[in-house]
CSV table of C-alpha atoms in Angstrom, one decimal:
chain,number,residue,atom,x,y,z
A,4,UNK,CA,-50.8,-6.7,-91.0
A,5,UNK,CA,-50.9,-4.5,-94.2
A,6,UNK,CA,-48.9,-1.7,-94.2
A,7,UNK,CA,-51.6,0.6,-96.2
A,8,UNK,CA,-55.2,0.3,-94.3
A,9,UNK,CA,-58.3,2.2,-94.3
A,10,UNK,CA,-60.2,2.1,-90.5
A,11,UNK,CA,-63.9,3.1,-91.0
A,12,UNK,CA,-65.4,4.5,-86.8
A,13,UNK,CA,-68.9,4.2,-86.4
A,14,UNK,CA,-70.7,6.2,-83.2
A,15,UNK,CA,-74.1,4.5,-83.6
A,16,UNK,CA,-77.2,6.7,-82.9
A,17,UNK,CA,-80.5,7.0,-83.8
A,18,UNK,CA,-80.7,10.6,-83.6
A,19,UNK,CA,-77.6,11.2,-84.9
A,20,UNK,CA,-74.8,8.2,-86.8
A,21,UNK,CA,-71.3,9.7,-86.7
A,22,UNK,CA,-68.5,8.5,-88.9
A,23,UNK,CA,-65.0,8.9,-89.5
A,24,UNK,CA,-62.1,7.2,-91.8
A,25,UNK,CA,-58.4,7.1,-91.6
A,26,UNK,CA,-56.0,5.9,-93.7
A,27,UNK,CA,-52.8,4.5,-92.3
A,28,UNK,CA,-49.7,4.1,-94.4
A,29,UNK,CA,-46.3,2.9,-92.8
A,30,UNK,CA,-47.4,3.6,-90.0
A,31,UNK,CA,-48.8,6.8,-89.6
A,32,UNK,CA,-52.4,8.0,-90.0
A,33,UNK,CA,-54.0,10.2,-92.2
A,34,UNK,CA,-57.2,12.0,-92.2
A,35,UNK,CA,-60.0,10.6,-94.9
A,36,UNK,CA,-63.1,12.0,-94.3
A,37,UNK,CA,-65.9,12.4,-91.1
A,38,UNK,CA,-69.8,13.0,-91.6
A,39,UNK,CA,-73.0,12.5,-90.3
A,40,UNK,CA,-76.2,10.6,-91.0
A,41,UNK,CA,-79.5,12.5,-89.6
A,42,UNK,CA,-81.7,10.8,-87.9
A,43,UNK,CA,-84.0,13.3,-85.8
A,44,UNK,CA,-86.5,13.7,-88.6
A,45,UNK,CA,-87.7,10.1,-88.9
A,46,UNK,CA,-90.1,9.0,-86.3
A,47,UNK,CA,-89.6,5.6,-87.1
A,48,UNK,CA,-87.3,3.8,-85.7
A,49,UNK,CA,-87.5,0.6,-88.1
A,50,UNK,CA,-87.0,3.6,-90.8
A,51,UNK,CA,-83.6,4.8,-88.9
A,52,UNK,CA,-82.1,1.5,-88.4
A,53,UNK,CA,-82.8,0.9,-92.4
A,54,UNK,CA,-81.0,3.7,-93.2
A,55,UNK,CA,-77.9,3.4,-90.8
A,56,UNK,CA,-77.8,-0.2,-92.5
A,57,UNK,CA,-78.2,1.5,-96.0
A,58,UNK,CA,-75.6,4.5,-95.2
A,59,UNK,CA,-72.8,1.7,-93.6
A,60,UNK,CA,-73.1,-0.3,-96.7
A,61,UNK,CA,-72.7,2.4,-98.7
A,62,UNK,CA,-69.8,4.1,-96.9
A,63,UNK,CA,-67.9,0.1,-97.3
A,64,UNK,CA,-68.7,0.0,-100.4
A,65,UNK,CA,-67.5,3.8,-100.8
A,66,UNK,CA,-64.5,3.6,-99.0
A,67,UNK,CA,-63.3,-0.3,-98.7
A,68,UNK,CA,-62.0,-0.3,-95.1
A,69,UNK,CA,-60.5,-3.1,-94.0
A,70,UNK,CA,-61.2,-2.6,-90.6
A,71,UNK,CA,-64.4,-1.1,-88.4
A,72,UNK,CA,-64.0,0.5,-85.3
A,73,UNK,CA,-67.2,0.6,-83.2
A,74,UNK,CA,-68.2,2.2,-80.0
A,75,UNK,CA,-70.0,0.1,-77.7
A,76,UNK,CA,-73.4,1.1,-76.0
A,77,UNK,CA,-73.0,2.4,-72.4
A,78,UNK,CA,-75.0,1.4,-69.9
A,79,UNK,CA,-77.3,4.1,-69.0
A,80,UNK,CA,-80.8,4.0,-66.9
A,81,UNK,CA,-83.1,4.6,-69.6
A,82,UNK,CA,-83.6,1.0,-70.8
A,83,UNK,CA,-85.9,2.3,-73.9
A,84,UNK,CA,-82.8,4.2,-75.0
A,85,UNK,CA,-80.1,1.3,-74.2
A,86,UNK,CA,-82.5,-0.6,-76.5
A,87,UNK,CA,-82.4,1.2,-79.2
A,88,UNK,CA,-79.3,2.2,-79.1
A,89,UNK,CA,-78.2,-0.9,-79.1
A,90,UNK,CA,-80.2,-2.3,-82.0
A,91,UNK,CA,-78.6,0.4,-84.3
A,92,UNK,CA,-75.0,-0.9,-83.2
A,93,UNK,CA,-76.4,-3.9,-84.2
A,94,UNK,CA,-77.7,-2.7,-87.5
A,95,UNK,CA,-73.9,-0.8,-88.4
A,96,UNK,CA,-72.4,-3.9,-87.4
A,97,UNK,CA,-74.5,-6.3,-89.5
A,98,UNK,CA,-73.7,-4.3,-92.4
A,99,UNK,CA,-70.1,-4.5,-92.3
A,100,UNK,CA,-70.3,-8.5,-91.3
A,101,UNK,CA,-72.2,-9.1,-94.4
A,102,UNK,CA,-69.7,-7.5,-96.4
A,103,UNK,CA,-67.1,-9.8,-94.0
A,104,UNK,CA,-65.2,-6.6,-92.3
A,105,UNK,CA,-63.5,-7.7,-89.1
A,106,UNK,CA,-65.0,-5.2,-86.6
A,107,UNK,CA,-64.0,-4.1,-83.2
A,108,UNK,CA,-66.1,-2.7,-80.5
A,109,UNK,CA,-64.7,-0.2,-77.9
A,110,UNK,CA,-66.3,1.5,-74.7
A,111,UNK,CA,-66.9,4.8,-74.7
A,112,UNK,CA,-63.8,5.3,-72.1
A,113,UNK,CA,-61.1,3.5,-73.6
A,114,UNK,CA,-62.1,5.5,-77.2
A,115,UNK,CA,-61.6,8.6,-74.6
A,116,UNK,CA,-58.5,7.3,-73.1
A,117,UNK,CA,-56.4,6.3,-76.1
A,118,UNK,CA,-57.1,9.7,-77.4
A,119,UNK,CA,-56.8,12.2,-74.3
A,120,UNK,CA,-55.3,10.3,-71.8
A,121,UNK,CA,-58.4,10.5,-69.9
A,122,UNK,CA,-61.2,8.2,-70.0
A,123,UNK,CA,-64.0,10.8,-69.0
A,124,UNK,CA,-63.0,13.4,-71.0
A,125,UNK,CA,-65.8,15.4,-72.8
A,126,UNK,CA,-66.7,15.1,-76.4
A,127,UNK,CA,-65.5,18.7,-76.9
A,128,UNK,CA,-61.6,17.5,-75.3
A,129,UNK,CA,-61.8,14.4,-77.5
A,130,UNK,CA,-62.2,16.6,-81.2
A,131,UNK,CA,-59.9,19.2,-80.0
A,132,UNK,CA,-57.6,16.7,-79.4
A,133,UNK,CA,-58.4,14.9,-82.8
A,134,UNK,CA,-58.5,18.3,-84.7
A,135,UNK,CA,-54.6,18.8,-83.4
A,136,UNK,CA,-53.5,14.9,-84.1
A,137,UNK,CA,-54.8,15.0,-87.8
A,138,UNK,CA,-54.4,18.3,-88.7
A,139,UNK,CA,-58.1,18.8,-88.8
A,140,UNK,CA,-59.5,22.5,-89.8
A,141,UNK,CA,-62.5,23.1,-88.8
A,142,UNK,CA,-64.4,21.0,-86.1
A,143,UNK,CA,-68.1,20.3,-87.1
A,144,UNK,CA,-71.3,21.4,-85.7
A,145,UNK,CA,-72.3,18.0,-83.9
A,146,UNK,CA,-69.2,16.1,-82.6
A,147,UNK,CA,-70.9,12.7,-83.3
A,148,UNK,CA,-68.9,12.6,-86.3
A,149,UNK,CA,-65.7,13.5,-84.3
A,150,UNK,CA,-67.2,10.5,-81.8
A,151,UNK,CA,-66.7,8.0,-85.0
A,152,UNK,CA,-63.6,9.4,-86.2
A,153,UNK,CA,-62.4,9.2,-82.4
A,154,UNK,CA,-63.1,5.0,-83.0
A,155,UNK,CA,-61.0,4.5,-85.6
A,156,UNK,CA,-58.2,6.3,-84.3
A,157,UNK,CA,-59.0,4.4,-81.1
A,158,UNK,CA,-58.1,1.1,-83.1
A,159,UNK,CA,-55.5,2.1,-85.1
A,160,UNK,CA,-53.8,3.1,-81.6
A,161,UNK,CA,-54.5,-0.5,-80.5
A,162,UNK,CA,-53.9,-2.5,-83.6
A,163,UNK,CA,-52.0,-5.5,-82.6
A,164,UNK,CA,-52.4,-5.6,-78.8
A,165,UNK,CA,-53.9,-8.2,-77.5
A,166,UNK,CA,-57.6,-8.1,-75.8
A,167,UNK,CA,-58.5,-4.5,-77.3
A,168,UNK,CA,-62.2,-5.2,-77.2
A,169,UNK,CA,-64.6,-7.1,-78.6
A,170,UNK,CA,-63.7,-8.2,-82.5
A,171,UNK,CA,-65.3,-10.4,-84.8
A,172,UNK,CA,-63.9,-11.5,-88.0
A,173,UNK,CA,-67.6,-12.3,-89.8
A,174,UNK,CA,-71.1,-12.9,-89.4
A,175,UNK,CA,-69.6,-16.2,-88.7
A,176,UNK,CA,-67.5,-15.6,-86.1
A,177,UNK,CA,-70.4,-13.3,-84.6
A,178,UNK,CA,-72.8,-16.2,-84.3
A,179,UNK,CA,-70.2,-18.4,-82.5
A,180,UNK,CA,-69.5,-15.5,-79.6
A,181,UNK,CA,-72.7,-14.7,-79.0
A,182,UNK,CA,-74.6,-17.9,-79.1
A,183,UNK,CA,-76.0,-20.1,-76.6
A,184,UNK,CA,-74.2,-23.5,-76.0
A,185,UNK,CA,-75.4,-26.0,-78.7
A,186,UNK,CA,-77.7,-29.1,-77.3
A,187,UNK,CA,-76.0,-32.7,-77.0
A,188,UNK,CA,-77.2,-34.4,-80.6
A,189,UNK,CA,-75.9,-31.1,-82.1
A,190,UNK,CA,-77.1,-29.3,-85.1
A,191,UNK,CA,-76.2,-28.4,-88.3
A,192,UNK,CA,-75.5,-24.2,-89.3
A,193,UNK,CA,-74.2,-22.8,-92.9
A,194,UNK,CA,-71.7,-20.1,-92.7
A,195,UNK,CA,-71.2,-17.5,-94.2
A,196,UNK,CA,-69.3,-19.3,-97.6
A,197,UNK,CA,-72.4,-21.7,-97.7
A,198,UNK,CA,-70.7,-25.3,-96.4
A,199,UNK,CA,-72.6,-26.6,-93.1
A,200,UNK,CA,-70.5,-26.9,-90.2
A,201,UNK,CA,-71.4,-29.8,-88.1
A,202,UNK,CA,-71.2,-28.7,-84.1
């Protein structure tokens, strides 16, 4: 593992995307930066997933992070809201596959309980305690942003244990986990470096 990494956090929303990077060096984490992309004001939600993909790609290509922390939807009853929010994890995690960023997806609880100790502990515990971990000044407005940052510090807590979550190493390694068995004959698929794999 490097010993100087940047972790981008992603809280995916489509009212609200919140964001947050660390940088860790020997070690030890340092605070890089948490915002927030707007959503509320687009009624279109094909124009909100466009521009969480737009704003991820440009925060990669911003930032570099090796790593992407990502919270997981939770399962609520609203299945209109599930679905969506689900297709604009899918959107922030398209973006960083295509640039070939291993990502990592946590639930909502274990982001909570590697930062408090709690795994239902409100969003307000969750910044207070990230505000006192990494020195932070001010708390903003909307805590979606402290949500993201919450991610990444979530991972860099559980960087090199073993079943953390969910992770995927590339679009290819995507496809593979979430893919239907392939058909006796088999078929033929190009990755992402362009040679066809023969399953």
């Amino acid at each position: 593992m490097k010993s100087e990494r940047i972790i981008l956090g992603i809280d995916p929303g489509t009212t609200i995307m919140g964001f947050g990077l660390i940088k860790v060096e020997n070690k030890q984490m340092k605070f890089m930066q948490l915002n927030e992309l707007q959503l509320s004001k687009y009624s279109d939600h094909y124009v909100k997933l466009k521009l969480i993909f737009e704003r991820t790609i440009e925060l990669i290509d911003t930032y570099h992070p090796d790593e992407i922390a990502i919270e997981a939807p939770f399962f609520g009853k609203n299945v209109q809201s599930m679905l969506k929010l689900g297709r604009a994890q899918g959107v922030a995690m398209a973006a960083g596959l295509s640039r070939e960023i291993p990502i990592t997806e946590y639930l909502p609880k274990k982001i909570k309980m590697a930062i408090t100790g709690n795994g239902n502990a409100s969003k307000e515990q969750v910044a207070k305690m990230l505000q006192s971990l990494l020195g932070l000044k001010s708390l903003p407005k909307n805590l979606d942003s402290t949500d993201g940052l919450a991610a990444a510090v979530c991972h860099f807590y559980n960087s090199g244990r073993t079943e953390v979550g969910k992770s995927y190493s590339g679009w290819a390694a995507f496809v593979k986990q979430n893919s239907s068995p392939t058909p006796k004959g088999g078929v033929s698929s190009v990755n992402l470096r362009g040679k066809k794999n023969k399953k």
